[in-house]
CSV table of C-alpha atoms and ligand atoms in Angstrom, one decimal:
chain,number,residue,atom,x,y,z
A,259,UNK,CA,6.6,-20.8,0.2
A,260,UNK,CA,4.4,-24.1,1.4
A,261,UNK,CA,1.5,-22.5,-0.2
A,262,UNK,CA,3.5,-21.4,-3.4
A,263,UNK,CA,4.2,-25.4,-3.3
A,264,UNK,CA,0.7,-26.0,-2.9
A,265,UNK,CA,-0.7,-24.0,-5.8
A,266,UNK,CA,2.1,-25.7,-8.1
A,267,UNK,CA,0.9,-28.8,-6.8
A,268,UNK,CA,-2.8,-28.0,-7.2
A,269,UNK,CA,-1.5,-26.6,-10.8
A,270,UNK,CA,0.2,-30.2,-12.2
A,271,UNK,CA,-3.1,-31.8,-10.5
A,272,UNK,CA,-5.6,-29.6,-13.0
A,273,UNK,CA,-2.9,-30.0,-15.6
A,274,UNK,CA,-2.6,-26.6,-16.4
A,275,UNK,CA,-0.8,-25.6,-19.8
A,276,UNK,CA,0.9,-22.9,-21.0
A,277,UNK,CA,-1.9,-21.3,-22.7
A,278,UNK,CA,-3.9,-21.9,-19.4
A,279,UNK,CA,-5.2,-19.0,-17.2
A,280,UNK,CA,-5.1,-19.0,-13.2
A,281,UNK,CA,-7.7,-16.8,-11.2
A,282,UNK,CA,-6.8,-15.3,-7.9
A,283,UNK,CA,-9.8,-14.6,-6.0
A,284,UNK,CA,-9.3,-13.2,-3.0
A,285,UNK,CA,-7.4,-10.2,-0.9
A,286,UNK,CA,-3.7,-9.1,-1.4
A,287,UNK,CA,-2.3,-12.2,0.0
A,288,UNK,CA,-4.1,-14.3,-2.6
A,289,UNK,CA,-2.9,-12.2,-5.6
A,290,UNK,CA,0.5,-12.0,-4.5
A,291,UNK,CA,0.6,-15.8,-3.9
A,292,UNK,CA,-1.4,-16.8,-6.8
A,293,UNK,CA,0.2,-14.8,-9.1
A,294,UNK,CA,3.9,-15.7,-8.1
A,295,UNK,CA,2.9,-19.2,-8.7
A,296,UNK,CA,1.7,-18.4,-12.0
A,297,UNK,CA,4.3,-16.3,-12.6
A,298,UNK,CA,7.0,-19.2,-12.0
A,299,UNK,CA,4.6,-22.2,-13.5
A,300,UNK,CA,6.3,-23.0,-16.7
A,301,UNK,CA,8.0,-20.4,-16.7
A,302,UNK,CA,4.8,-18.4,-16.9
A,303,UNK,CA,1.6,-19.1,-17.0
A,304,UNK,CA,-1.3,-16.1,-17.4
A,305,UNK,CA,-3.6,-15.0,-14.8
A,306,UNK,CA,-6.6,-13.1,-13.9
A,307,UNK,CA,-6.9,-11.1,-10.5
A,308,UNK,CA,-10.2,-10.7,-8.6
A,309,UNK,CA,-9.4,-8.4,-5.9
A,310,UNK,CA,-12.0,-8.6,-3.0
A,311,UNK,CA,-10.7,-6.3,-0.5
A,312,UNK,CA,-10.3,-3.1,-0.8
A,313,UNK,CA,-5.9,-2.8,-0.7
A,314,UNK,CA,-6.2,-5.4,-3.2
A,315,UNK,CA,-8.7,-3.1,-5.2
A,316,UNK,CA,-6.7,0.2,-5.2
A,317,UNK,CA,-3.4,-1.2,-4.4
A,318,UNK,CA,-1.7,-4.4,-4.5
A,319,UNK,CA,-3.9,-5.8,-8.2
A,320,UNK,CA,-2.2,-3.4,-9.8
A,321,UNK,CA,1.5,-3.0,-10.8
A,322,UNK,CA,2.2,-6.3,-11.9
A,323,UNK,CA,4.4,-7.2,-8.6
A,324,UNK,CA,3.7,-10.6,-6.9
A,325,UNK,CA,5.9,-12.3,-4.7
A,326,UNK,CA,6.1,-14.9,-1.2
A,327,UNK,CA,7.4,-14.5,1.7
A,328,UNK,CA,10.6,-16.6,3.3
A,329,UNK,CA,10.7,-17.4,6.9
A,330,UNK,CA,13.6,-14.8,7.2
A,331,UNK,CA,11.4,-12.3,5.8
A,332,UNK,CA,8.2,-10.5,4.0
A,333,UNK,CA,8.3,-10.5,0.1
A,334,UNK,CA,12.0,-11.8,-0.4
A,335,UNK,CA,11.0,-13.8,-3.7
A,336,UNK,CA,8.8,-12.2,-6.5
A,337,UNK,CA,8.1,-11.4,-10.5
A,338,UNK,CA,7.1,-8.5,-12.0
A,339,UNK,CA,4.2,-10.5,-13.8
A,340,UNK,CA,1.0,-8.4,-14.4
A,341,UNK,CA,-2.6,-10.2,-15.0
A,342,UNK,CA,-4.3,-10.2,-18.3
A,343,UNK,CA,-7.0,-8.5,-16.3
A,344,UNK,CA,-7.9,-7.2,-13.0
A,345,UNK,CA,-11.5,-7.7,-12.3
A,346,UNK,CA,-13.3,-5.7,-9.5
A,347,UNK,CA,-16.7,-5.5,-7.8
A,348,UNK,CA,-16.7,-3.3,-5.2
A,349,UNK,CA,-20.2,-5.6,-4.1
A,350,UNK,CA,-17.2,-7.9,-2.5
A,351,UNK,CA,-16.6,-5.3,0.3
A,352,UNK,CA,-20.1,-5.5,1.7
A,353,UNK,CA,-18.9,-8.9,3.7
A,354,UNK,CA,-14.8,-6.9,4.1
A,355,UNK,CA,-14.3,-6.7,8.2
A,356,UNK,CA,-14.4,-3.0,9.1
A,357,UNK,CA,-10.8,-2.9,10.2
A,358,UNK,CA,-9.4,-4.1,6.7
A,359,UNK,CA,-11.6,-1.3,5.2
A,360,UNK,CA,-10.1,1.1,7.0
A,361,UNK,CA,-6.5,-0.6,6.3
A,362,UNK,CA,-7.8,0.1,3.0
A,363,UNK,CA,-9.0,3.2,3.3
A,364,UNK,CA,-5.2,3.9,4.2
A,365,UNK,CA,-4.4,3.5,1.2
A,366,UNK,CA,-6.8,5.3,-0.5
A,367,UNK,CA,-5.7,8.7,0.9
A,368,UNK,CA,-2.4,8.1,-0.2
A,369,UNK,CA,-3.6,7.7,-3.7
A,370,UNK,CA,-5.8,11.3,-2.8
A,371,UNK,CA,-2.8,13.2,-2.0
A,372,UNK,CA,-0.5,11.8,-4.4
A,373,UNK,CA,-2.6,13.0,-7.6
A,374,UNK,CA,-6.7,12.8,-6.5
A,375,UNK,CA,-7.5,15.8,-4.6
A,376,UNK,CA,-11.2,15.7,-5.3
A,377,UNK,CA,-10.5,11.9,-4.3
A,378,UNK,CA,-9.0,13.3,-0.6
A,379,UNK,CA,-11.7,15.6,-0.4
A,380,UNK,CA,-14.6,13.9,-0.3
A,381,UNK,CA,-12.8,11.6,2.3
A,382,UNK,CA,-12.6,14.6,4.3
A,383,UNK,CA,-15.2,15.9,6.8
A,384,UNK,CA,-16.4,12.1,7.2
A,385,UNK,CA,-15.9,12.7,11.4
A,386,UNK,CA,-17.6,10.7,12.9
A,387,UNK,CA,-17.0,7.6,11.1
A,388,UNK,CA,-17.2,5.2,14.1
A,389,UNK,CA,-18.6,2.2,12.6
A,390,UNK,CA,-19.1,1.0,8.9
A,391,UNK,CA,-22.8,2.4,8.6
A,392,UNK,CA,-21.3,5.9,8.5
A,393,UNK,CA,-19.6,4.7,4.9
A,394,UNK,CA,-22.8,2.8,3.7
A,395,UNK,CA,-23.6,6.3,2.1
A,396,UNK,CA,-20.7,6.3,0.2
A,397,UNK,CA,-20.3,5.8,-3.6
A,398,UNK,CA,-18.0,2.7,-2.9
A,399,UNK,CA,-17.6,2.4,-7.0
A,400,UNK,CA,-17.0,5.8,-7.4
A,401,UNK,CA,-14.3,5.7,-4.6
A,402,UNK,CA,-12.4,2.5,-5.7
A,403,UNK,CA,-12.3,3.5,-9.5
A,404,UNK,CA,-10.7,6.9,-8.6
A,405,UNK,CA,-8.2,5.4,-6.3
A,406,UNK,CA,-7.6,2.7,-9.0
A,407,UNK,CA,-6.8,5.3,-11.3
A,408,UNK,CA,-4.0,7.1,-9.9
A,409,UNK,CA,-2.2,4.1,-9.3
A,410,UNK,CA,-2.8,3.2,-13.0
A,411,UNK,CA,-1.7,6.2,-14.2
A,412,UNK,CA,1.5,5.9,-12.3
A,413,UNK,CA,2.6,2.6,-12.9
A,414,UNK,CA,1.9,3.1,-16.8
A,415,UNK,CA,4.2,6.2,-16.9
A,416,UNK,CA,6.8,4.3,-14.5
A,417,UNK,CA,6.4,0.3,-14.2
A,418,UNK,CA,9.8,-0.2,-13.1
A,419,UNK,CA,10.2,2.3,-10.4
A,420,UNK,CA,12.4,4.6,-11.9
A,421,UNK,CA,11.2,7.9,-10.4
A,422,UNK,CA,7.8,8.6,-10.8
A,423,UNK,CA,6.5,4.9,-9.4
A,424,UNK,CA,8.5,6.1,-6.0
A,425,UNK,CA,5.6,8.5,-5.2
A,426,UNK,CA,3.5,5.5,-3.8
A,427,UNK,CA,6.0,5.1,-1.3
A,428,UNK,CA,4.6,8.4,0.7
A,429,UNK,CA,4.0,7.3,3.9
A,430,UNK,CA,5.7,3.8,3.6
A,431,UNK,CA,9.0,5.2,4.6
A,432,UNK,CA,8.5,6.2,8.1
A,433,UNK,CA,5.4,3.4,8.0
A,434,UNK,CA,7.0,0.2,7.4
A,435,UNK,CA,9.5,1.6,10.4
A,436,UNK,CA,6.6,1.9,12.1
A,437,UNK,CA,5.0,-1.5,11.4
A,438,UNK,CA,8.5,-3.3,12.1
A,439,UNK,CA,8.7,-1.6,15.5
A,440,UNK,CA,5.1,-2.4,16.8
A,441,UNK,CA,6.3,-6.1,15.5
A,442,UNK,CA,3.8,-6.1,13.4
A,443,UNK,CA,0.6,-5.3,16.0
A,444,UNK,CA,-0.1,-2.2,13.5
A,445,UNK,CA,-1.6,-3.3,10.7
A,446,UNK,CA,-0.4,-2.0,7.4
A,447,UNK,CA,-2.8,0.9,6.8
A,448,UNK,CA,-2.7,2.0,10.7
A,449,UNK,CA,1.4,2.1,9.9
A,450,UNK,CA,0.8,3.9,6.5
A,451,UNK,CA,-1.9,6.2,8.2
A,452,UNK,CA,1.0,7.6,10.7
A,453,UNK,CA,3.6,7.5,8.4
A,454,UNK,CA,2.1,10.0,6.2
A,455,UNK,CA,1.4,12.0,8.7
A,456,UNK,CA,4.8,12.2,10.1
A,457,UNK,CA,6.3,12.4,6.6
A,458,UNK,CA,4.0,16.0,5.9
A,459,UNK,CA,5.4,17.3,8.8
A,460,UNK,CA,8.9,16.4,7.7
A,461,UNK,CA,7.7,17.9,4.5
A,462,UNK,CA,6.9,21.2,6.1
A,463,UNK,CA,9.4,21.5,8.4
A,464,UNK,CA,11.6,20.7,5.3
A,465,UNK,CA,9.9,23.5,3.3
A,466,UNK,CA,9.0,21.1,0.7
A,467,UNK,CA,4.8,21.6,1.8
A,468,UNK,CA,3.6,24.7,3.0
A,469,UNK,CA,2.1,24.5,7.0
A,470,UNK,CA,-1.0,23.5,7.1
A,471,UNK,CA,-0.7,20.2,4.9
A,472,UNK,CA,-0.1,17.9,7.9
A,473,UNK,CA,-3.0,19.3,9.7
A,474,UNK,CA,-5.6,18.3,6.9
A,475,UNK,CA,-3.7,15.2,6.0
A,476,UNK,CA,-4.7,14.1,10.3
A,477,UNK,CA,-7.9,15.4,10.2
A,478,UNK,CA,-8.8,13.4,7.7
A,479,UNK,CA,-7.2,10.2,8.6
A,480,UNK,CA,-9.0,11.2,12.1
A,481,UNK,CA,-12.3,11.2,10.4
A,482,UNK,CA,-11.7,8.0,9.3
A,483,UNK,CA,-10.9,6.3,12.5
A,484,UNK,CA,-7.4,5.8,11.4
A,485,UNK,CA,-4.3,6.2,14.4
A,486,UNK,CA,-2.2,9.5,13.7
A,487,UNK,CA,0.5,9.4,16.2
A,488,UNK,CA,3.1,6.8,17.5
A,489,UNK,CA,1.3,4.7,19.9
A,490,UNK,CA,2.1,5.3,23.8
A,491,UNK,CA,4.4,2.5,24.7
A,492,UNK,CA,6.0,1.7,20.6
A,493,UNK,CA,10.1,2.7,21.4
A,494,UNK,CA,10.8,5.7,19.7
A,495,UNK,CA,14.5,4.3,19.1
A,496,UNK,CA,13.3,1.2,17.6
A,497,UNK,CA,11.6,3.4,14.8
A,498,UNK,CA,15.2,5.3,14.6
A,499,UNK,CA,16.7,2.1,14.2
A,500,UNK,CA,14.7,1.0,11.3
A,501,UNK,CA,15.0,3.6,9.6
A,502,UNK,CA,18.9,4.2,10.2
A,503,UNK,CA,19.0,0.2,8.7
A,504,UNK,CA,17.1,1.9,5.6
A,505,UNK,CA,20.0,4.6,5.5
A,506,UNK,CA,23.0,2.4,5.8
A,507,UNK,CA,21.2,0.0,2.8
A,508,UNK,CA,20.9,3.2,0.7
A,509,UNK,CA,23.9,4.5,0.7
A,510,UNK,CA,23.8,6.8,3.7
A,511,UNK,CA,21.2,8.8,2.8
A,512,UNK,CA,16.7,7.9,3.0
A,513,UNK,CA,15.2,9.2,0.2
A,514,UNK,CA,11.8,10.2,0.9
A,515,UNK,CA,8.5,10.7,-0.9
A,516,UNK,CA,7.1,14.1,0.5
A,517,UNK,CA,3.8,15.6,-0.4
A,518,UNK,CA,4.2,19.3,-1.9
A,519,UNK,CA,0.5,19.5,-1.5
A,520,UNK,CA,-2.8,17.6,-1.8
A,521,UNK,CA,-2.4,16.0,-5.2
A,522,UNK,CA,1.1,16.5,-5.5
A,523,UNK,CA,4.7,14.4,-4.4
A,524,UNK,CA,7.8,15.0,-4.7
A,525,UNK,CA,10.3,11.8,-5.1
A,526,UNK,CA,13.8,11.2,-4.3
A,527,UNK,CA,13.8,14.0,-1.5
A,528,UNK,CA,16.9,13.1,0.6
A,529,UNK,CA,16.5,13.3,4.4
A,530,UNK,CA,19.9,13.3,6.2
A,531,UNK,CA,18.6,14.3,9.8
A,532,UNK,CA,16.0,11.6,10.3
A,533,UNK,CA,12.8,11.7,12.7
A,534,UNK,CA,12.4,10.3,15.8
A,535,UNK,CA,16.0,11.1,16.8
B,136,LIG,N1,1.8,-6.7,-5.0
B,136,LIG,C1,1.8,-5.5,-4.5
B,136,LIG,O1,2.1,-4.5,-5.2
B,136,LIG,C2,1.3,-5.3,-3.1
B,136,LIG,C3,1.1,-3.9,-2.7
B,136,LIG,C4,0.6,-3.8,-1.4
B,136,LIG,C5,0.4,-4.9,-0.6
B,136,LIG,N2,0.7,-6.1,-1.0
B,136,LIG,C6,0.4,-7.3,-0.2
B,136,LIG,O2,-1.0,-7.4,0.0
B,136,LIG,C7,-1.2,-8.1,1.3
B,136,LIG,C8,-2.3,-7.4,2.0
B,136,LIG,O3,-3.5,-7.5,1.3
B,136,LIG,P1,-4.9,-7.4,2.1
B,136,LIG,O4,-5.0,-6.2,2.9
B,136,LIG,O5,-6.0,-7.6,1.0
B,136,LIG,O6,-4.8,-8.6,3.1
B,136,LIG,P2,-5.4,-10.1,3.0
B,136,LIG,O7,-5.3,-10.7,1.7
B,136,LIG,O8,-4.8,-10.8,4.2
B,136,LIG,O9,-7.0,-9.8,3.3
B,136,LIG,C9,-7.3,-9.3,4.6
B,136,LIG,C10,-8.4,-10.2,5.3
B,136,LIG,O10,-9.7,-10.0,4.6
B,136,LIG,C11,-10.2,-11.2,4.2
B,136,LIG,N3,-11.1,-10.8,3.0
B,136,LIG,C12,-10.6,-10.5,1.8
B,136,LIG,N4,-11.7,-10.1,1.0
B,136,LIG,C13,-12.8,-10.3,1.8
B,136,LIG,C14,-14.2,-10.1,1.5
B,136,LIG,N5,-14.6,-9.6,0.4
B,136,LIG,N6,-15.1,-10.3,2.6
B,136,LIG,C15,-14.6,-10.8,3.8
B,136,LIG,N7,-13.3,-11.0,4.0
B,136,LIG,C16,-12.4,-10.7,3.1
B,136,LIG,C17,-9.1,-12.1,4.0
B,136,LIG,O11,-9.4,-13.4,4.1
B,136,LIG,C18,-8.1,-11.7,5.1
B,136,LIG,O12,-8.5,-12.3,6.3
B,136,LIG,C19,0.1,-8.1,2.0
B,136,LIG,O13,0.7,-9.4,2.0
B,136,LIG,C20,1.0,-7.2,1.2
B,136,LIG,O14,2.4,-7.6,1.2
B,136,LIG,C21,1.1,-6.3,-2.3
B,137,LIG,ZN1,1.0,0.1,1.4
């Protein structure tokens, strides 16, 4: 919240108006931040978001949510307040550390099975990616404006999360459990990478996928030098826990977002016998 304070400071300094516009230039922090403050300025002022990593690209610019952070936890505050525009140039991600492009790239498999097979595809077979000259061949444009795309189509079918939004969430489930366990020494994507791995084989053994699905989902994840699997030495239980916290907030029941296959997700899938048990 002291940099929410600061940009409203900053704000009353430049005298912005109502009919001024705030940029955001930056990663997912920046837009979050920047665009709460705007949000709350005046009761709304209107911004523009420059994404420069590459979540913020395919993820977090889009969907109109911002928010900050209390010190009792992430994202407690927050306005649904979209940009006038979301400007990208995938040129930005030539200077991105390689770790936050694969945190990305975490993301951008989830938008590939969700609704881009081709999207998953191509990420496929990419073995071997052990530094970031194995991705300088890639059609970074190409790859950024697809992912962009299914999140666009999803959120302008379903901005409010009533159903269909919810199918971003595959992988977050048992991922954010994940990340809250390992205190937060997993970084986002590594959390989302073996979340949606252990959500397909919840899916299979569920009979909502057919086998096979969390096998392609890994070796592609693999081939990206994401993690797959629990880390030796993150507690099991402490997974359990957070998950049995989501259960008792929801009602009893965890409603999942399972893959069906590559390119399709089924919401609201309730999971009564939760993983890692
Ligand atoms: N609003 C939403 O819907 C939504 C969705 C997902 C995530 N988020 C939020 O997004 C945040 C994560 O975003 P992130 O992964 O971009 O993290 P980040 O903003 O912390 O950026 C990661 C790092 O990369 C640096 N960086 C960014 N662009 C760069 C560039 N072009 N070259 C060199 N360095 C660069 C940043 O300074 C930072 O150190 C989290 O706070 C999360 O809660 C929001
Ligand atoms: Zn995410």
């Amino acid at each position: 919240m002291d940099s929410v304070q600061e940009l409203w400071n900053a704000f009353l300094e430049a005298k912005i108006e109502r009919g001024s516009t705030v940029v955001a230039l930056g990663g997912g922090v920046v837009g979050d931040l920047a665009g709460f403050a705007a949000a709350t300025f005046l009761r709304g002022v209107n911004w523009v978001n420059v994404p420069t990593s590459l979540l913020a690209m395919v993820d977090s610019s889009l969907g109109g949510k911002t928010g900050a952070d209390l010190p009792q936890g992430k994202n407690l505050v927050g306005a649904f307040h979209a940009p006038r525009l979301v400007l990208v140039d995938p040129e930005t991600l030539s200077t991105l550390p390689e770790v936050e492009l694969r945190n990305g790239l975490a993301e951008v498999i989830k938008h590939g099975v969700i609704g881009a097979p081709e999207l998953f595809r191509d990420l496929t077979d990419l073995t071997g990616f052990q530094n970031l000259s194995g991705l300088s061949g890639l059609d970074w444009t190409e790859i950024v404006r697809r992912a962009m795309a299914v999140k666009i189509k999803i959120i302008e079918e379903d901005p409010y999360e009533q159903g269909l939004r919810q199918s971003l969430n595959f992988g977050h489930t048992i991922g954010h459990a994940v990340e809250l366990a390992s205190d937060f020494t997993l970084r986002h994507g590594e959390a989302v990478a073996i979340g949606m791995v252990a959500e397909a084989r919840l899916a299979e053994e569920m009979g909502v996928a057919k086998s096979g699905l969390e096998k392609k989902i890994t070796s592609t994840l693999r081939g990206l030098g994401l993690p797959t699997e629990i880390p030796p030495g993150l507690d099991e239980k402490r997974i359990q826990h957070a998950l049995q916290r989501d259960k008792k907030k929801s009602g009893g029941v965890v409603r999942f977002a399972l893959p069906v296959r590559v390119g399709e997700v089924r919401v609201g899938v309730e999971v009564r016998n939760l993983p890692f048990r």
